[in-house]
Coordinates of C-alpha atoms in Angstrom, one line a residue:
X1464 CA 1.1 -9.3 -16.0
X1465 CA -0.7 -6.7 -17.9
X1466 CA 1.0 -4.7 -14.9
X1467 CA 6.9 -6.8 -16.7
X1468 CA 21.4 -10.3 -28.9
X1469 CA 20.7 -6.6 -31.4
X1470 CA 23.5 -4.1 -31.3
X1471 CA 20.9 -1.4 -30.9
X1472 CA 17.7 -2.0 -29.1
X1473 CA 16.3 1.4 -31.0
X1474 CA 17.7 0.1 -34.2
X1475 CA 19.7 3.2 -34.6
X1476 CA 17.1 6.0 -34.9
X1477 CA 17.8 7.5 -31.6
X1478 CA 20.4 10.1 -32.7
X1479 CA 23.2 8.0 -31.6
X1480 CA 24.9 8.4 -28.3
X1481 CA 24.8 6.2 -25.3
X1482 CA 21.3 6.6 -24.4
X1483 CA 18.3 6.5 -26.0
X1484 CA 16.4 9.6 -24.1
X1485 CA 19.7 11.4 -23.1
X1486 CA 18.6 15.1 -23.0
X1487 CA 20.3 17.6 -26.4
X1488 CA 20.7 20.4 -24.6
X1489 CA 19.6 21.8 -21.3
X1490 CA 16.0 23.5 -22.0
X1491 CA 15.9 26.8 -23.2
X1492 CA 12.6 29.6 -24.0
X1493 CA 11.8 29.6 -27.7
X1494 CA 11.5 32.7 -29.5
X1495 CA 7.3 32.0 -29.5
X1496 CA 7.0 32.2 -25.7
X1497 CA 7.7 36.0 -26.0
X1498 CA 4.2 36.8 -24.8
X1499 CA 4.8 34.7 -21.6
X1500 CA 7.9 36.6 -20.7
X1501 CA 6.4 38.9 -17.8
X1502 CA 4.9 35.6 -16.6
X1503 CA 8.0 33.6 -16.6
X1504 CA 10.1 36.7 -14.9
X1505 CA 7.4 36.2 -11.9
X1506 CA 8.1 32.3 -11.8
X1507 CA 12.1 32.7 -11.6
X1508 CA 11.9 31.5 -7.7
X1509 CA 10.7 28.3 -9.4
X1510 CA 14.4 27.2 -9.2
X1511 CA 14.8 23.3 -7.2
X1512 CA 18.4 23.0 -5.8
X1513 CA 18.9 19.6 -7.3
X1514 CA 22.5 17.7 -6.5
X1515 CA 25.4 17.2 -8.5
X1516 CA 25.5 13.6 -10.5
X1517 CA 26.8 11.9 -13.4
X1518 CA 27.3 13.5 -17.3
X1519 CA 23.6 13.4 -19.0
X1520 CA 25.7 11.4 -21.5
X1521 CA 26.2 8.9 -18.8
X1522 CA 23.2 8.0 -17.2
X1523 CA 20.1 8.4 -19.7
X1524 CA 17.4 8.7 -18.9
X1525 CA -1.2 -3.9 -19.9
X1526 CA -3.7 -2.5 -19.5
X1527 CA -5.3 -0.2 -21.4
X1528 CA -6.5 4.1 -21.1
X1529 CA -9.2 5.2 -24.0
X1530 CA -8.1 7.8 -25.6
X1531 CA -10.2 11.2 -26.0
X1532 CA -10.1 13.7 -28.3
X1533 CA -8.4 16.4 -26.7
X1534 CA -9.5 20.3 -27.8
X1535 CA -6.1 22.5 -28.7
X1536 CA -5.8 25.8 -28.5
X1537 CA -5.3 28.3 -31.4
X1538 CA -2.5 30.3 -29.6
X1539 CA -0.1 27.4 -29.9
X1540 CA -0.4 26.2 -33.4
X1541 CA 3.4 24.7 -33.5
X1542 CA 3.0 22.5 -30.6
X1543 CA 0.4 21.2 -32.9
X1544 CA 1.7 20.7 -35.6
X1545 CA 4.0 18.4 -33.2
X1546 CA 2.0 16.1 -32.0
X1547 CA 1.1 12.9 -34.5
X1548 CA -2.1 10.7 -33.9
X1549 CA -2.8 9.2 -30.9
X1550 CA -1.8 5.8 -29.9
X1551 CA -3.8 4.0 -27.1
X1552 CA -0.7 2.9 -25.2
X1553 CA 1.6 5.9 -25.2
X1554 CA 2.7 7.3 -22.1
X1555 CA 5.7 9.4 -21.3
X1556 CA 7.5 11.3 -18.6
X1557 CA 4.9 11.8 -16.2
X1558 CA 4.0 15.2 -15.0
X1559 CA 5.1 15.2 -11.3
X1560 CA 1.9 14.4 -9.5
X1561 CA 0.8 11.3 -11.2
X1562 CA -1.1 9.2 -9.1
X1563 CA -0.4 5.9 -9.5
X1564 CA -4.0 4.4 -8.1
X1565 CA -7.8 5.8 -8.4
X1566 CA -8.3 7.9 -6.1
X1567 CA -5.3 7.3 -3.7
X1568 CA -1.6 7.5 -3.8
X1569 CA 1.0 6.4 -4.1
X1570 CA 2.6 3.2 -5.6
X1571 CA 0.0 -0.4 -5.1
X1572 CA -0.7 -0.1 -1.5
X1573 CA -2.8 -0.9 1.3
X1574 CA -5.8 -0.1 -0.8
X1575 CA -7.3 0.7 3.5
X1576 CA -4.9 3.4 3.9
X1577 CA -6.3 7.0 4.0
X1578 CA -5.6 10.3 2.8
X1579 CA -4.5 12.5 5.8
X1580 CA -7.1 12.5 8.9
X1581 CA -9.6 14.9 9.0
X1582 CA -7.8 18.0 9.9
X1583 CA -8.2 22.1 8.9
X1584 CA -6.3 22.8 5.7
X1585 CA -3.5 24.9 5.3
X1586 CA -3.7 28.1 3.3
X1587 CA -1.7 26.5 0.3
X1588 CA -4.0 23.1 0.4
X1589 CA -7.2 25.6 -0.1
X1590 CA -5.7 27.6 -3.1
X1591 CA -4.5 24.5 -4.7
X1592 CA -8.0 22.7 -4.3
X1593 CA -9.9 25.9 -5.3
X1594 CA -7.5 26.2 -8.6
X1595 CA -8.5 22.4 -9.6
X1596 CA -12.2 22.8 -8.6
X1597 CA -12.3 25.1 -11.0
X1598 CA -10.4 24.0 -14.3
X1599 CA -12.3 20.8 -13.6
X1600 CA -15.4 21.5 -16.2
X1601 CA -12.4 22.5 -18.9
X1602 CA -9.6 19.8 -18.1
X1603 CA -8.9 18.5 -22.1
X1604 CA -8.3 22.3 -23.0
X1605 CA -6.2 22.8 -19.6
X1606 CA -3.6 20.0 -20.4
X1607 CA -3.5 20.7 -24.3
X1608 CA -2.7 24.0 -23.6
X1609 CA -0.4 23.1 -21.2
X1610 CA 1.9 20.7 -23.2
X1611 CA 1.8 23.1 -26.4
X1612 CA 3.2 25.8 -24.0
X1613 CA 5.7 23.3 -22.4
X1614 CA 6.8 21.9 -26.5
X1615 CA 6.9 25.8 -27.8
X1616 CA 8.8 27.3 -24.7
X1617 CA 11.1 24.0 -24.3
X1618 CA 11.7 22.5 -27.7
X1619 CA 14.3 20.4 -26.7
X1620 CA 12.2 18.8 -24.0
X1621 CA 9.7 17.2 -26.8
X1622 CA 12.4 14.6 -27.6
X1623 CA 11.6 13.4 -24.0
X1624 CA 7.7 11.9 -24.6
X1625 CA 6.5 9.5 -26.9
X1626 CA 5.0 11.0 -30.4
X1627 CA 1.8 10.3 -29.2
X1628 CA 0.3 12.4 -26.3
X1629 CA -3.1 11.7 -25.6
X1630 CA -2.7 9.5 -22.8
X1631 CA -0.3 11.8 -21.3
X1632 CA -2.8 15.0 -21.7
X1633 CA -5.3 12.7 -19.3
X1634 CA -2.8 11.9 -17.0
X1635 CA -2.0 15.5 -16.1
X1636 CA -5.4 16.5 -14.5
X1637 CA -5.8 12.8 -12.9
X1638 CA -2.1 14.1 -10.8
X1639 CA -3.6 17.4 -10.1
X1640 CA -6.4 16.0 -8.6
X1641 CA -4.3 13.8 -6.7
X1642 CA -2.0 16.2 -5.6
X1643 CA -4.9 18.5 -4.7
X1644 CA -6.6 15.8 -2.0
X1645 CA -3.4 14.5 -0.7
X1646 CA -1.4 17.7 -0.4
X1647 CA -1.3 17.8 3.4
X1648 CA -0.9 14.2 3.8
X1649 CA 3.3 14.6 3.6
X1650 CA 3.6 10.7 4.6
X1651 CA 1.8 9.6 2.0
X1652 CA 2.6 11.7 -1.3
X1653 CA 6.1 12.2 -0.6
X1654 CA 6.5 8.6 -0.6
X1655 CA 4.9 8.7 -4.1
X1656 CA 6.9 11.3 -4.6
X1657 CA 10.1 9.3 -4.0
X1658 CA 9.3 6.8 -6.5
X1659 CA 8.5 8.7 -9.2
X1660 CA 11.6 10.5 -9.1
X1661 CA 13.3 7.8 -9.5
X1662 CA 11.4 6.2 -11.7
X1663 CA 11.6 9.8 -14.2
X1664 CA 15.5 8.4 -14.4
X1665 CA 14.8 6.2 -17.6
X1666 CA 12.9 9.0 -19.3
X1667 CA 16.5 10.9 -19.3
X1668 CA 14.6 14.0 -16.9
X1669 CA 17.0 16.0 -15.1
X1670 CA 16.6 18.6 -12.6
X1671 CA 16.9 21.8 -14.6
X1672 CA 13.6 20.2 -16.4
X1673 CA 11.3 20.9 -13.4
X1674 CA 11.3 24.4 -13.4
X1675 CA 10.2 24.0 -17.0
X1676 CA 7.8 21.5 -16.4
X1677 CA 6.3 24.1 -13.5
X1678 CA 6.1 27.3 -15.2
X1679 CA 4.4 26.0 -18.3
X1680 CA 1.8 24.3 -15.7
X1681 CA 1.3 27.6 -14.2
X1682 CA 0.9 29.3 -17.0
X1683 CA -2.3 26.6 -18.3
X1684 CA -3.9 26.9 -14.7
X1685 CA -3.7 30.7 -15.0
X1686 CA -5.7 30.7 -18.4
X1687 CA -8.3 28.7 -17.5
X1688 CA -8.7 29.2 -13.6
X1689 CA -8.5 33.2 -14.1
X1690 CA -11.8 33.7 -12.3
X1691 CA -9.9 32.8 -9.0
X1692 CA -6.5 33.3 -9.9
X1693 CA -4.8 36.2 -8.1
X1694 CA -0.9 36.6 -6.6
X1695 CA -1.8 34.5 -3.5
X1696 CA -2.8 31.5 -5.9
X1697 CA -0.3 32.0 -7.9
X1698 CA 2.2 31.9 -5.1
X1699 CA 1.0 28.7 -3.3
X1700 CA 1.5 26.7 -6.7
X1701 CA 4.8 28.0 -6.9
X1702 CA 5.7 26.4 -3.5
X1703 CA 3.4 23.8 -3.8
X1704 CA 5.2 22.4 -7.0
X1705 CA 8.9 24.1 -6.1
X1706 CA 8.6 21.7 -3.0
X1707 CA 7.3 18.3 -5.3
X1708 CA 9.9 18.5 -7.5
X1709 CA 12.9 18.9 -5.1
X1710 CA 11.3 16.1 -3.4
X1711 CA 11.8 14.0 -7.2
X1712 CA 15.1 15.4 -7.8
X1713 CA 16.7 14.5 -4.7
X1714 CA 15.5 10.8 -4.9
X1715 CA 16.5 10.4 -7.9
X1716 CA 20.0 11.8 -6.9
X1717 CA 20.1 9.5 -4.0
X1718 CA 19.4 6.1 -6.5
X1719 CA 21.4 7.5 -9.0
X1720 CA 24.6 6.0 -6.5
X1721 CA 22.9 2.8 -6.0
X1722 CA 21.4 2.1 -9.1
X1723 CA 21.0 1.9 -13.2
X1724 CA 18.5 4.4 -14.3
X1725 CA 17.1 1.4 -16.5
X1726 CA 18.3 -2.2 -17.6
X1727 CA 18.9 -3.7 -21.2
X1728 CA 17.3 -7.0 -20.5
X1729 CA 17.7 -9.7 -23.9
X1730 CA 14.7 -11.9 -24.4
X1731 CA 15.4 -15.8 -24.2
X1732 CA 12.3 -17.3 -24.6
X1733 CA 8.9 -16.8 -25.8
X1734 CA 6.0 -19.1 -25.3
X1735 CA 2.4 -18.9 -26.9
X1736 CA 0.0 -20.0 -24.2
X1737 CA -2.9 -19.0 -25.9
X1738 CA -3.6 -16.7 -29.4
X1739 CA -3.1 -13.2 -27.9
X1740 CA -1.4 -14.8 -24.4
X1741 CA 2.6 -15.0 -24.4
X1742 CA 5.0 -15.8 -21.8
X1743 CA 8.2 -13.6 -22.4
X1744 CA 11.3 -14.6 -20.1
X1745 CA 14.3 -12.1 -20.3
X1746 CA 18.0 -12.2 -18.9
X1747 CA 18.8 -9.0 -17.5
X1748 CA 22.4 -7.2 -18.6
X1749 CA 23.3 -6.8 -15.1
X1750 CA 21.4 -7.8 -11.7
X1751 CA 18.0 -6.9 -11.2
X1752 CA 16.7 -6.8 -7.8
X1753 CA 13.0 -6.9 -7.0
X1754 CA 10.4 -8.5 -4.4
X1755 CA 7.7 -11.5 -5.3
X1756 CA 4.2 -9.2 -6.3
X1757 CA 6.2 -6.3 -7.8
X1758 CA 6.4 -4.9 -11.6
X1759 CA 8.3 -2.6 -13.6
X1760 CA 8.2 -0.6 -16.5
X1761 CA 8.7 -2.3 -20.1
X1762 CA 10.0 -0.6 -23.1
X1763 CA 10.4 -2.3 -26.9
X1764 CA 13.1 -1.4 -29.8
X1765 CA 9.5 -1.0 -32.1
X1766 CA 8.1 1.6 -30.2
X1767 CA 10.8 3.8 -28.3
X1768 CA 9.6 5.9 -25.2
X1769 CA 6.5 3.9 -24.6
X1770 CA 6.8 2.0 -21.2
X1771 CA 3.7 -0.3 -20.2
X1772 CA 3.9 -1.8 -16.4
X1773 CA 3.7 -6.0 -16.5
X1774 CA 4.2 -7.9 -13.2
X1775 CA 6.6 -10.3 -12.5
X1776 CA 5.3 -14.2 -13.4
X1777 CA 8.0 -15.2 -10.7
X1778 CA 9.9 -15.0 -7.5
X1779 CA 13.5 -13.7 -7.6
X1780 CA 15.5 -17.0 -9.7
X1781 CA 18.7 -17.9 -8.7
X1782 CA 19.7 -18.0 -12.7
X1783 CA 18.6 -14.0 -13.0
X1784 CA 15.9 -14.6 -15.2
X1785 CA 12.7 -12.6 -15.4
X1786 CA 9.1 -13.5 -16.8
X1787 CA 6.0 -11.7 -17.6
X1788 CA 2.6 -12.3 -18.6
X1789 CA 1.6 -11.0 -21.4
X1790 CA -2.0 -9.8 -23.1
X1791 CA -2.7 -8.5 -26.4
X1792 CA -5.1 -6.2 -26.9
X1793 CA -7.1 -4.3 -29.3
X1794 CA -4.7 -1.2 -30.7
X1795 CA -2.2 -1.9 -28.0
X1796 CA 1.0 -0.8 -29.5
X1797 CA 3.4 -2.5 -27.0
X1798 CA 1.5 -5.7 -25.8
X1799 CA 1.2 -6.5 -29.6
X1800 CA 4.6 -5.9 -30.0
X1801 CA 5.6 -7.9 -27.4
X1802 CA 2.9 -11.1 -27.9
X1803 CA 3.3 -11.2 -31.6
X1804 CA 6.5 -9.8 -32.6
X1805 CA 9.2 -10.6 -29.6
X1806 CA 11.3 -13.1 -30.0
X1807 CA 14.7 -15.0 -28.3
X1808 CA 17.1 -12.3 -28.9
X1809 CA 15.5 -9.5 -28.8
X1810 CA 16.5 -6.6 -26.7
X1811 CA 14.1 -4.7 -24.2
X1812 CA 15.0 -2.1 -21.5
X1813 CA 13.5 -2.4 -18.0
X1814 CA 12.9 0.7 -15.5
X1815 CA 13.1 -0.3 -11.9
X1816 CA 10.9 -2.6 -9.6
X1817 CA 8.2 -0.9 -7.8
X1818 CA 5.2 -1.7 -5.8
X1819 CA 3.9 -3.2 -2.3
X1820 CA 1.9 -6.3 -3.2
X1821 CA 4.4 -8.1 -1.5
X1822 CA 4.2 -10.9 1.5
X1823 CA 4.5 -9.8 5.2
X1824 CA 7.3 -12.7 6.3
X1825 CA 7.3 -11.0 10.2
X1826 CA 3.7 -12.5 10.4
X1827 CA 2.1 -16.1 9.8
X1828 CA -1.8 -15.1 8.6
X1829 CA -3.0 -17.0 6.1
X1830 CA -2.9 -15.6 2.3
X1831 CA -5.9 -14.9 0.1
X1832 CA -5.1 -14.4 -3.5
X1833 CA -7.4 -13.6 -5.9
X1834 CA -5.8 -13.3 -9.8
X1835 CA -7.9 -12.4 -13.2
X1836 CA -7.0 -13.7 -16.6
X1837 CA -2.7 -12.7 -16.6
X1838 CA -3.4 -10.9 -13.2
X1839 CA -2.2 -14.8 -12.0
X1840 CA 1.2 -13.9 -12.7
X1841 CA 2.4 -12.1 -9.5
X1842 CA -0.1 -14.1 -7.8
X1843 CA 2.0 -17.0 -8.8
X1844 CA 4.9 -14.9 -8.0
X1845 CA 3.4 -14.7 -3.9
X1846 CA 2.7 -18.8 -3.9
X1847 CA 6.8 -19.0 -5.2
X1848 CA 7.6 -16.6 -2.1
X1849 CA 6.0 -18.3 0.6
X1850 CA 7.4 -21.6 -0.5
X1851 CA 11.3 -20.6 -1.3
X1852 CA 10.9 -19.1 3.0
X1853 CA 9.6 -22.2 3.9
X1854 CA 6.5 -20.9 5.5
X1855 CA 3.3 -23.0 6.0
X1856 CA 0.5 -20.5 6.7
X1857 CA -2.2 -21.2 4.1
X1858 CA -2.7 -19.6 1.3
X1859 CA -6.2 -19.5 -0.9
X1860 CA -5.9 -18.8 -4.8
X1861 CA -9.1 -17.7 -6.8
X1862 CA -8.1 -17.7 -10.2
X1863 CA -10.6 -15.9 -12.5
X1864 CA -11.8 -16.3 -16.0
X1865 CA -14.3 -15.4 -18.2
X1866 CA -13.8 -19.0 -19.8
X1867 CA -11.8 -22.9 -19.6
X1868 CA -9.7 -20.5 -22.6
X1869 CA -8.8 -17.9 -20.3
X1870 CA -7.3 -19.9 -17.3
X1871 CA -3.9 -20.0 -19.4
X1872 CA -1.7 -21.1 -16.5
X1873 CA -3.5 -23.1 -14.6
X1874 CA -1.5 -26.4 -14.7
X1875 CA 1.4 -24.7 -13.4
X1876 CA -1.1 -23.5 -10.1
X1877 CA -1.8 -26.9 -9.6
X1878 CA 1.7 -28.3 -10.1
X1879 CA 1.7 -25.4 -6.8
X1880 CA -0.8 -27.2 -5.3
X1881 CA 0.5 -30.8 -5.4
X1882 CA 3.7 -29.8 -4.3
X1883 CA 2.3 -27.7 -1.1
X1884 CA 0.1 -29.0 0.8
X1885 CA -1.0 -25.4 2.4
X1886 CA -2.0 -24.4 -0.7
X1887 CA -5.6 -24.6 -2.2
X1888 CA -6.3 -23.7 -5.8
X1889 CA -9.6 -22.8 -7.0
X1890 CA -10.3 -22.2 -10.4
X1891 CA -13.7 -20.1 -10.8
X1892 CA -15.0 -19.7 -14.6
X1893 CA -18.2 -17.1 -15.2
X1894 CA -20.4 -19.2 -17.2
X1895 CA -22.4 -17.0 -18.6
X1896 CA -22.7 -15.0 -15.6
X1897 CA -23.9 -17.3 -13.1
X1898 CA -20.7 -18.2 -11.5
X1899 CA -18.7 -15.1 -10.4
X1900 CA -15.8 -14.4 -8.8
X1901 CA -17.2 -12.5 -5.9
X1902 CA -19.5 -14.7 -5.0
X1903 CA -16.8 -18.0 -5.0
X1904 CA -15.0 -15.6 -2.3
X1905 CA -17.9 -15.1 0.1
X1906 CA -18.8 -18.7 -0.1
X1907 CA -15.5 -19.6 1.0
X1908 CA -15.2 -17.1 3.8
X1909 CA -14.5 -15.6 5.9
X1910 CA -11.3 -14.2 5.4
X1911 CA -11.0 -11.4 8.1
X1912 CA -8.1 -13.2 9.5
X1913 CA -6.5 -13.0 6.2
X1914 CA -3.6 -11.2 4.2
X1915 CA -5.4 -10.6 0.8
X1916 CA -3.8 -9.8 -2.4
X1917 CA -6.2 -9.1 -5.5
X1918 CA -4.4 -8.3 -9.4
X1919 CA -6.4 -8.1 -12.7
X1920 CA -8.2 -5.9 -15.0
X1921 CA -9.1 -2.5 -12.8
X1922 CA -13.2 -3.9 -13.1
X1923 CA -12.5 -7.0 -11.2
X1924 CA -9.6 -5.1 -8.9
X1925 CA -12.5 -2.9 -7.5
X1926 CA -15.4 -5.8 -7.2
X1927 CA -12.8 -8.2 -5.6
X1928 CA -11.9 -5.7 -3.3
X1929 CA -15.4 -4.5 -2.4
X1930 CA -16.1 -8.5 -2.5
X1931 CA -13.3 -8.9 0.3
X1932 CA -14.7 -6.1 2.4
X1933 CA -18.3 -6.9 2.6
X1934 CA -16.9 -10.8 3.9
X1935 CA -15.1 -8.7 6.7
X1936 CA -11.4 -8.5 5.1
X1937 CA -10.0 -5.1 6.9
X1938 CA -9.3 -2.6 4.8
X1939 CA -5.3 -2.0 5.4
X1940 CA -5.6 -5.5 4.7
X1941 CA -6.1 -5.4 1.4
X1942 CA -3.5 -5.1 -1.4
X1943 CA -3.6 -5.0 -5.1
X1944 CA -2.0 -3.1 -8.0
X1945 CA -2.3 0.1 -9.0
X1946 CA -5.5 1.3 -10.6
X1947 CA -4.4 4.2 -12.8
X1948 CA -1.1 1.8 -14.2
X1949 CA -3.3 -0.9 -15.2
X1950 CA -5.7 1.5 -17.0
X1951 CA -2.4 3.2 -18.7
X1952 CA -1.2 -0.2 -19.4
X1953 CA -3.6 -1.6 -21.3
X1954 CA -3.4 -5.3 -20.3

């Protein structure tokens, strides 16, 4: 959902080589960072211990964010000059605290489960939260400044993100703030954690880009957070993010044995549902595994280094094949792409599966599904799942649109629904706002004996959710995709 033969899926304009994000040269301190050398010297502890692996040659590397105008600062003019015009779907290597929901970590979860219990802070947890509470008022200059020192200090590391950065500047402070809530909850963000690492594979990162990554952050927090910066702050973000990224670097290290950083993946067919609605099935290079009510991370050969997350429209096939819905939208650079320029032969690259809006087979409660506009795609994923393990616990689908237009698929739901008798369908349409989706739910309830499962645009995510709650659905019972992603997404 909008979450996802050429000789050259980049068309040859990646500098050649095997990959297309595989690192030049290992980063190195540009002659402008001279300023920032005292400061760098008191950062050289910032050193993770990563783990030997493959040649960098070897193993390289929809939903939509508005963009904001970001403020630069006047002591960085050639990181600048570097940065083109903003696209509303670019995203890049994520800085490595990115949430991937609002507020919560990690990964599309239990939308119930907490940060860590009440419990007293530790030293580290204060000076980080104090350092965020204040660069909060000045965030835009915070993460400009940050990436021009991170593109003047590391030139070789700009080759890494997309051309254009604003999405990426607003998803630094939104994993800050993250990081900053959840830092004593170890469970939790070093799950996260986990993930991301290996998810940073397809970007081409590598462990002696941490350290970069780190002191460039530090060096941003220390401008703008100098009213309560001192050596004891300074020090717990040095550990603080010396401990992250070792967490990333050893999990990617660990998949690295077990799995392709990313997949070349040829389309083979492409279906028009509606005018800005497509159905794009691909055939993987090589076997792809992944769980009904997961996504993954899409790239085009149009616009290289931009991944968007879509949902898979399908169980695991036994011919290999993968689906995806797919949305245009307004200025979106790869659901455009991918709706109105894809077609059978085409080659995309894949990152790897991820997320936990998946089925529970150890238990038989019933299923409550609720799916907006292509958020029906991993819904229709779940119904697939429950029927290829022969199950018979009853699932409920409320499939939400704004019109009779918008409910794209739903002859194939209720192909679903002759075909399994445990299955109800119901189709709810706001006409004209007297007929919404929250209310269909309550009126069918209750569900508090249910498993529910809500995907779709972030607005209905959080009223469907709220909607399930105030019926008497337990919170830990609740799953749905991740917030932040589908914003980044634009689907």
């Amino acid at each position: 959902m909008d979450a996802p033969t050429t000789t050259s899926a980049d068309n040859g304009t990646s500098g050649g080589g095997s990959g297309w994000f595989t690192p030049r040269t290992q980063p190195t301190t540009s002659q402008g960072s001279e300023p920032e050398t005292t400061e760098g010297n008191r950062l050289a502890a910032m050193r993770p211990v990563g783990r030997p692996g493959a040649d960098a040659g070897a193993t390289p590397g929809a939903r939509q964010e508005a963009a904001r105008p970001v403020a630069r600062e006047a002591t960085a003019p050639a990181a600048q000059q570097a940065t083109p015009p903003a696209a509303p779907e670019a995203t890049a290597p994520e800085i490595p605290l990115h949430p991937s929901t609002t507020p919560t970590p990690p990964e599309p979860r239990l939308s119930g489960q907490r940060p860590a219990a009440a419990q007293q802070a530790s030293p580290d947890a204060v000076l980080v939260r104090r350092t965020m509470a204040e660069v909060g008022p000045v965030a835009d200059k915070v993460t400009s400044y940050f990436y021009a020192l991170l593109f003047v200090r590391h030139p070789d590391l700009r080759s890494l993100f997309p051309a254009a950065m604003d999405t990426q500047r607003d998803r630094l402070l939104k994993a800050l703030l993250t990081a900053a809530e959840h830092i004593d909850n170890t469970e939790v963000l070093v799950a996260y954690l986990q993930n991301l690492g290996r998810g940073h594979r397809k970007y081409g990162t590598r462990p002696e880009h941490y350290p970069a990554v780190g002191e460039c952050l530090i060096g941003a927090l220390s401008k703008y957070a100098y009213a309560v910066w001192d050596a004891e702050t300074e020090a717990a973000w040095v550990r603080t993010y010396t401990t992250i990224s070792q967490v990333m670097i050893d999990a990617a290290a660990a998949d690295e044995l077990r799995a392709p950083a990313w997949w070349y993946a040829e389309v083979v067919a492409h279906e028009l549902r509606t005018p800005d609605v497509a159905v794009v099935t691909v055939r993987p290079d090589q076997p792809y595994p992944f769980l009904a009510g997961q996504y993954t991370s899409l790239e085009t050969p149009w616009w290289p280094r931009i991944w968007r997350h879509y949902s898979f429209a399908s169980a695991p096939r036994s011919d290999g094949l993968l689906s995806f819905h797919v949305k245009a939208v307004p200025a979106g650079w790869v659901s455009n792409a991918l709706v109105h320029r894809a077609r059978p032969g085409d080659i995309l690259r894949l990152g790897p599966p991820a997320g936990s809006m998946t089925v529970d087979h150890t238990t038989d409660s019933g299923l409550l599904c609720v799916g907006g506009g292509t958020g029906i795609a991993p819904i229709k994923a779940l119904v697939e799942d429950v029927a290829e393990h022969g199950e018979r616990r009853p699932v409920e689908v409320f499939y939400g649109a704004r019109s009779d237009h918008d409910l794209y698929d739903i002859d194939t739901m209720l192909r679903l629904q002759q075909a399994h008798p445990w299955l109800e369908v119901r189709p709810v349409v706001d006409r004209h706002g007297l007929v919404q989706l929250p209310d269909a739910i309550r009126e069918f309830g209750p569900w508090y004996e249910y498993d529910a499962y809500v995907s779709g645009p972030p607005g209905m995510i959080r009223t469907g959710v709220d909607a399930l709650r105030n019926t008497g659905v337990p919170a830990e019972r609740i799953r749905h995709d991740a917030l932040e992603e589908l914003v980044a997404a634009g689907s």
